Short mmCIF file of C-alpha atoms and ligand atoms in Angstrom, two decimals:
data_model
loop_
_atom_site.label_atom_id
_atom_site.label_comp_id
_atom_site.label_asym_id
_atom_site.label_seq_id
_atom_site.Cartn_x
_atom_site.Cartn_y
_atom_site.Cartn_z
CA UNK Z 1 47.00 -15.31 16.88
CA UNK Z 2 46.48 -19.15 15.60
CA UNK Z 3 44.23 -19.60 13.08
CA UNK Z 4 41.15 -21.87 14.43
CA UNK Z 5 41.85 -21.34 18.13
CA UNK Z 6 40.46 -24.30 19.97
CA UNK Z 7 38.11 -23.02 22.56
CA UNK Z 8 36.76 -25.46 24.09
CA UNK Z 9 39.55 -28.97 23.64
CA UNK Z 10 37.85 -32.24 24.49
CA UNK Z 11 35.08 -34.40 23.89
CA UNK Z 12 31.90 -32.17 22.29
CA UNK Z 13 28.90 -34.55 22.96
CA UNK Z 14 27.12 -32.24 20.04
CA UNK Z 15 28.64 -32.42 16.90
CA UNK Z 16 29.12 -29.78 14.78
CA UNK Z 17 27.00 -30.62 12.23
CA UNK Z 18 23.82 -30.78 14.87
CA UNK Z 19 24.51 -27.62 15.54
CA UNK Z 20 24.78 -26.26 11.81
CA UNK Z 21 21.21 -27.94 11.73
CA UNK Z 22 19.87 -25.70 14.89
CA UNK Z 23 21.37 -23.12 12.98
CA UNK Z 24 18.97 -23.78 9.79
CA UNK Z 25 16.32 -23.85 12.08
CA UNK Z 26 16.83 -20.79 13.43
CA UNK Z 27 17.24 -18.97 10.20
CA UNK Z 28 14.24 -20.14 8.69
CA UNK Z 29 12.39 -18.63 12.03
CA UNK Z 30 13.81 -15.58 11.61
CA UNK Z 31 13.34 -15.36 8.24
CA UNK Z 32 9.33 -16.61 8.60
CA UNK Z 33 9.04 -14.56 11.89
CA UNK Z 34 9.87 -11.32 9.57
CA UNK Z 35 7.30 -12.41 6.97
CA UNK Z 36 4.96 -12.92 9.62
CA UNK Z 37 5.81 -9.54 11.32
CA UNK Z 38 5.39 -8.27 7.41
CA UNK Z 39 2.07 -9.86 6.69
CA UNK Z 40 0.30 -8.94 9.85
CA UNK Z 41 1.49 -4.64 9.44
CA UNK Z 42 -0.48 -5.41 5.82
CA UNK Z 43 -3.30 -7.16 7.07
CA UNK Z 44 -6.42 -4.59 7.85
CA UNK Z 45 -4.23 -2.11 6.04
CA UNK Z 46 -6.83 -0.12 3.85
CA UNK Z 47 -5.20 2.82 2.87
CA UNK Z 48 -5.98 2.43 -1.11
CA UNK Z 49 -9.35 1.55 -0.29
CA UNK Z 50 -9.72 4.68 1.59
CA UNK Z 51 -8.29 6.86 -0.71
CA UNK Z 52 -10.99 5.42 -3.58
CA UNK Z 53 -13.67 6.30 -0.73
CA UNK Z 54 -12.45 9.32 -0.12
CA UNK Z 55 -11.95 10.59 -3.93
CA UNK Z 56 -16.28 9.36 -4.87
CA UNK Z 57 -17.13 11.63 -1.50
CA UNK Z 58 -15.25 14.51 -2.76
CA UNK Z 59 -16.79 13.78 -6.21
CA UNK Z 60 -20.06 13.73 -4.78
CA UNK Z 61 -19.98 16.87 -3.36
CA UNK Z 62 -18.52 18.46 -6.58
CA UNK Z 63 -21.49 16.52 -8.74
CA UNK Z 64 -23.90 18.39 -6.14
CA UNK Z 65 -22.02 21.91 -6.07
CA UNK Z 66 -22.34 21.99 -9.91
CA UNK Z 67 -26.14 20.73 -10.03
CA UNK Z 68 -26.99 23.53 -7.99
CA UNK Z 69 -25.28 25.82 -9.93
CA UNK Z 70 -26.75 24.53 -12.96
CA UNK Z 71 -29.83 25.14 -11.40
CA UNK Z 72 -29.52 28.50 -10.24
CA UNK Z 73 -28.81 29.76 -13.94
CA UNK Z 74 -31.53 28.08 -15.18
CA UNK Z 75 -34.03 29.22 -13.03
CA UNK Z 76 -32.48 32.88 -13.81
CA UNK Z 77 -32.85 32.30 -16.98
CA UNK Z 78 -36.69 31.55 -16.73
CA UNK Z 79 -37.08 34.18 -14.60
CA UNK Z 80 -36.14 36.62 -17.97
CA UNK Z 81 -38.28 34.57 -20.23
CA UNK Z 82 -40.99 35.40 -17.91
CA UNK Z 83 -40.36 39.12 -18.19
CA UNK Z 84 -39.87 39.16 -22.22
CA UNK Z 85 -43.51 37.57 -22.43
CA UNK Z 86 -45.52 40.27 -21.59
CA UNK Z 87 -43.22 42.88 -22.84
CA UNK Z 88 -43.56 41.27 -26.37
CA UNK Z 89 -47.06 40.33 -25.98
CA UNK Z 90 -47.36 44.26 -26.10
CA UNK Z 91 -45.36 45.12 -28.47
CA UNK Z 92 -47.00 43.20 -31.22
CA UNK Z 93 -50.94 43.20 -29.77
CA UNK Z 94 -51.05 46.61 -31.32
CA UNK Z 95 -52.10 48.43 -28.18
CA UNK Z 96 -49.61 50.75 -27.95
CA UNK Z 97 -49.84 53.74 -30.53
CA UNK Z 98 -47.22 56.37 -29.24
CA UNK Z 99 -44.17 55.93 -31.49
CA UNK Z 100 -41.84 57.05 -28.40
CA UNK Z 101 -43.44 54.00 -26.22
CA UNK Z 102 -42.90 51.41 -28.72
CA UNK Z 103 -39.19 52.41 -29.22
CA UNK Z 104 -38.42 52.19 -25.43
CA UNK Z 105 -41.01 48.67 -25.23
CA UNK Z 106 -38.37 47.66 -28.62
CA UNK Z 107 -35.25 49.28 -26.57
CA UNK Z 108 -36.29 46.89 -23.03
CA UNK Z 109 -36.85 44.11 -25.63
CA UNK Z 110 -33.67 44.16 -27.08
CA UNK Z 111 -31.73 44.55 -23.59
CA UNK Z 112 -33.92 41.66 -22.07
CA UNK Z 113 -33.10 39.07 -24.78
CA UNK Z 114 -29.53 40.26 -24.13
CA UNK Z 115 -29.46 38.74 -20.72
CA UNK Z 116 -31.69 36.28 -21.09
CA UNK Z 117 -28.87 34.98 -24.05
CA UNK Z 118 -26.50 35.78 -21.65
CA UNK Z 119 -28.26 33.63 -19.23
CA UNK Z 120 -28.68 30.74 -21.22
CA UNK Z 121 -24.88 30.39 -22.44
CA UNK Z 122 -23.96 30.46 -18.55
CA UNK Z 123 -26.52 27.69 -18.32
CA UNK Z 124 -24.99 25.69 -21.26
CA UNK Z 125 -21.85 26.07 -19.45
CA UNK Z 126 -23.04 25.03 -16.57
CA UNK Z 127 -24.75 21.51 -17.81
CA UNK Z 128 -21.74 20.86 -19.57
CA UNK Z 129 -19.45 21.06 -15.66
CA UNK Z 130 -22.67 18.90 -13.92
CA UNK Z 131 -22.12 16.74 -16.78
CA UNK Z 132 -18.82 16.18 -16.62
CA UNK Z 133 -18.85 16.22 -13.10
CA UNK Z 134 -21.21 13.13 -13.17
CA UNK Z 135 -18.66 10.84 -15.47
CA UNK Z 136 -15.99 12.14 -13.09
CA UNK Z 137 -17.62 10.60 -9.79
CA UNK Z 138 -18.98 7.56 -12.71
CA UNK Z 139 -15.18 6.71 -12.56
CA UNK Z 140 -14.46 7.01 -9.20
CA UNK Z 141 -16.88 4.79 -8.48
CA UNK Z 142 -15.89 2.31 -10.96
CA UNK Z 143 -12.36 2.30 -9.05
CA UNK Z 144 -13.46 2.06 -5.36
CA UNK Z 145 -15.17 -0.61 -7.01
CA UNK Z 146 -12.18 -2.45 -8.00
CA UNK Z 147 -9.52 -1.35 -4.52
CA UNK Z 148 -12.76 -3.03 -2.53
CA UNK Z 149 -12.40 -5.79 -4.72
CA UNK Z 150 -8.13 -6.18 -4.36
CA UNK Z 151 -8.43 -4.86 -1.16
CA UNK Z 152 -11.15 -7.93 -0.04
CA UNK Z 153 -8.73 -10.53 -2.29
CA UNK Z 154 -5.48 -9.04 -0.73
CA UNK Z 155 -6.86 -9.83 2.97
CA UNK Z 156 -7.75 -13.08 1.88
CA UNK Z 157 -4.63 -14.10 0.80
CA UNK Z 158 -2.86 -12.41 3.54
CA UNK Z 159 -5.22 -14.45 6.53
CA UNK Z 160 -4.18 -17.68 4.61
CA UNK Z 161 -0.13 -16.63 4.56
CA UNK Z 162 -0.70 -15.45 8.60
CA UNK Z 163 -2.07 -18.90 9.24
CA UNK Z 164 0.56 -20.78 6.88
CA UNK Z 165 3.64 -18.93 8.70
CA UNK Z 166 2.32 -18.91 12.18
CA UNK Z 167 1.75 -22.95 11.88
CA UNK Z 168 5.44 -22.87 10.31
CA UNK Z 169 6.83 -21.22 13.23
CA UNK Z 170 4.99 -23.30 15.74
CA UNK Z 171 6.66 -26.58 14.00
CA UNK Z 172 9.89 -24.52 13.68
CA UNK Z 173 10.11 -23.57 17.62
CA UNK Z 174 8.95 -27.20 18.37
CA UNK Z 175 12.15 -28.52 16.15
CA UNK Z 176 14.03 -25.82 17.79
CA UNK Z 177 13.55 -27.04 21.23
CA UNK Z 178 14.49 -30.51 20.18
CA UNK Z 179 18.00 -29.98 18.81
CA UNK Z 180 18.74 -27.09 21.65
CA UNK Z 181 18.29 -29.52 23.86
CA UNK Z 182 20.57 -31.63 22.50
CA UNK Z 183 23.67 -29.18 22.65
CA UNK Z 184 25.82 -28.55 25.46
CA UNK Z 185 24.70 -25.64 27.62
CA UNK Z 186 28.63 -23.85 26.79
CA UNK Z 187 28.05 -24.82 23.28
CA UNK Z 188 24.82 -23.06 22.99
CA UNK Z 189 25.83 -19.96 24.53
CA UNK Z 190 29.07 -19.40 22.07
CA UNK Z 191 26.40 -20.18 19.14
CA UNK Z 192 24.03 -17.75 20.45
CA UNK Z 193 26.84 -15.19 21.49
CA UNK Z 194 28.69 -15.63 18.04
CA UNK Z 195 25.02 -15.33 16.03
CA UNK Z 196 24.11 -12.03 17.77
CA UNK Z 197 27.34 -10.53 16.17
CA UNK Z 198 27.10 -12.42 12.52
CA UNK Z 199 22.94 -11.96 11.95
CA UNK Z 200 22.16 -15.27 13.40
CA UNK Z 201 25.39 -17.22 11.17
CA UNK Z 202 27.20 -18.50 14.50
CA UNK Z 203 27.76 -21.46 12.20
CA UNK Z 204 30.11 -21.46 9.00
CA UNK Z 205 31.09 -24.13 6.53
CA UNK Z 206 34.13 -24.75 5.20
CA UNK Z 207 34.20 -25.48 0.93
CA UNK Z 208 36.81 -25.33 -0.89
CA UNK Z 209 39.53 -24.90 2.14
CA UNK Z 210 38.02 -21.75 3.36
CA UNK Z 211 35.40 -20.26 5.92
CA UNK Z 212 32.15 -19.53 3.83
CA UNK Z 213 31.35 -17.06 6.62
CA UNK Z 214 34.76 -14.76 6.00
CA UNK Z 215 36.45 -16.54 2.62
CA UNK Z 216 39.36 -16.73 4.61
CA UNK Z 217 41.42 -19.76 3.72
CA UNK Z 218 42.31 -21.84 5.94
CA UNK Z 219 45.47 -23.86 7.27
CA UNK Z 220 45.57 -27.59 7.10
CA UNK Z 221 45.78 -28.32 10.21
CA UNK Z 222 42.45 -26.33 11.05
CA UNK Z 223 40.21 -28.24 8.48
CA UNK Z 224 41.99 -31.41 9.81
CA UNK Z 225 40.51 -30.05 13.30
CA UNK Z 226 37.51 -29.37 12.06
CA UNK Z 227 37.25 -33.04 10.50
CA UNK Z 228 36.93 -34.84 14.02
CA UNK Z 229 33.86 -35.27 15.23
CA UNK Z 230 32.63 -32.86 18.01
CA UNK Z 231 35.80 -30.98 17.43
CA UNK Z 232 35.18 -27.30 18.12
CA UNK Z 233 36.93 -24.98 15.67
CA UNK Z 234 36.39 -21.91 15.54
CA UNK Z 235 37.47 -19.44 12.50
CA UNK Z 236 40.02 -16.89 13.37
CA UNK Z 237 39.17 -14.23 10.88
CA UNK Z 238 35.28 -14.16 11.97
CA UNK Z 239 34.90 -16.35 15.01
CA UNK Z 240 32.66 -18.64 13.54
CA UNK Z 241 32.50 -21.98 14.23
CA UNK Z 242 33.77 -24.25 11.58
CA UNK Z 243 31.84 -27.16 9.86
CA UNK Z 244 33.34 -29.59 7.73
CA UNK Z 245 30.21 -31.48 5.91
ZN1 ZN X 301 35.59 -16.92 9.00
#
């Protein structure tokens, strides 16, 4: 097969180098069309911000799990002050003259304070858990404080790159319109047939005596092709069209 076929021989109202321009065009609209596509999956995208809410509620409900707990051995504990009272209020008013009485009054004594000790270390315990409980929701707080305050700066930003790129585009597919409408109908199918295959590149330039779409060098007589204006010429290796700037 000849390198740089000539597809189309004759006069090309378009030249070459219009088209390498509808080309540019096009690539910067893909390229801000997928930034737009990009921006808008982000925008109202609150996932962090949810997690922080979600992490205080759970905290919440452990800050509430261990106040009630702290409460429970506390009030336990009361309950067993309540009963030593009397039982010591007896044992020292004197009242009770049988030796065997007073040793069991001393014996219920000694088994009371027991628990009630007992009692009072699970209580410890259990203010320390409320307590740290409390600093842990403290901190959660303090970061859904801070994803609200990225998240609300994030969607700012991202409303004012949505407007930037969708006014962009609009100017983009305006400019578009112009130059396609200056290319020959055949012209502007091959381009659009050839960028489908080559991620929108229908378009390749030569430098340094080779096709910057393929690096295939090419013959003389090709680039000599490629030189007239209008010429169509189209790389053998890849298919592109050639432009000589
Ligand atoms: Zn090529």
């Amino acid at each position: 097969m000849a390198v740089g076929s000539l597809v189309s021989p004759g006069d090309h109202m378009t030249s070459i180098a219009e088209l390498y321009a509808l080309q540019e065009t096009d690539l910067a609209l893909a390229a801000d069309r997928s930034m737009l596509a990009d921006v808008r999956s982000r925008l109202g995208d609150n996932d962090e911000l949810s997690s922080a809410q979600q992490l205080v509620s759970e905290r919440e409900t452990d800050l509430r799990a261990a106040g009630k707990h702290f409460k429970e051995q506390e009030y336990e504990a009361d309950e067993l002050r309540q009963k030593i009272e009397p039982v010591e209020k007896k044992i020292y008013s004197g009242t009770v003259q049988n030796p065997k009485e007073l040793a069991d009054l001393q014996m219920e004594l000694e088994s009371l304070k027991r628990r009630r000790n007992g009692l009072e270390d699970k209580a410890l315990v259990a203010m320390d858990a409320q307590e740290e409980a409390q600093t842990a929701l403290d901190e959660a707080r303090a970061e859904l404080s801070s994803a609200d305050a990225a998240y609300l700066a994030d969607q700012t930003e991202l409303q004012e790159q949505q407007t930037g790129l969708e006014s962009n585009i609009a100017m983009l597919e305006a400019r578009r319109e112009l130059q396609a409408g200056q290319v020959e109908g055949s012209l502007l199918k091959l381009y659009d047939q050839i960028a489908v295959n080559h991620n929108g590149r229908a378009v390749a330039k030569i430098e340094g005596g080779a096709c910057q779409g393929c690096r295939l060098t090419l013959p003389q007589n090709v680039i000599q092709r490629a030189r007239g204006r209008g010429n169509l010429v189209q790389c053998s290796s890849c298919e592109r069209i050639l432009y000589l700037s």
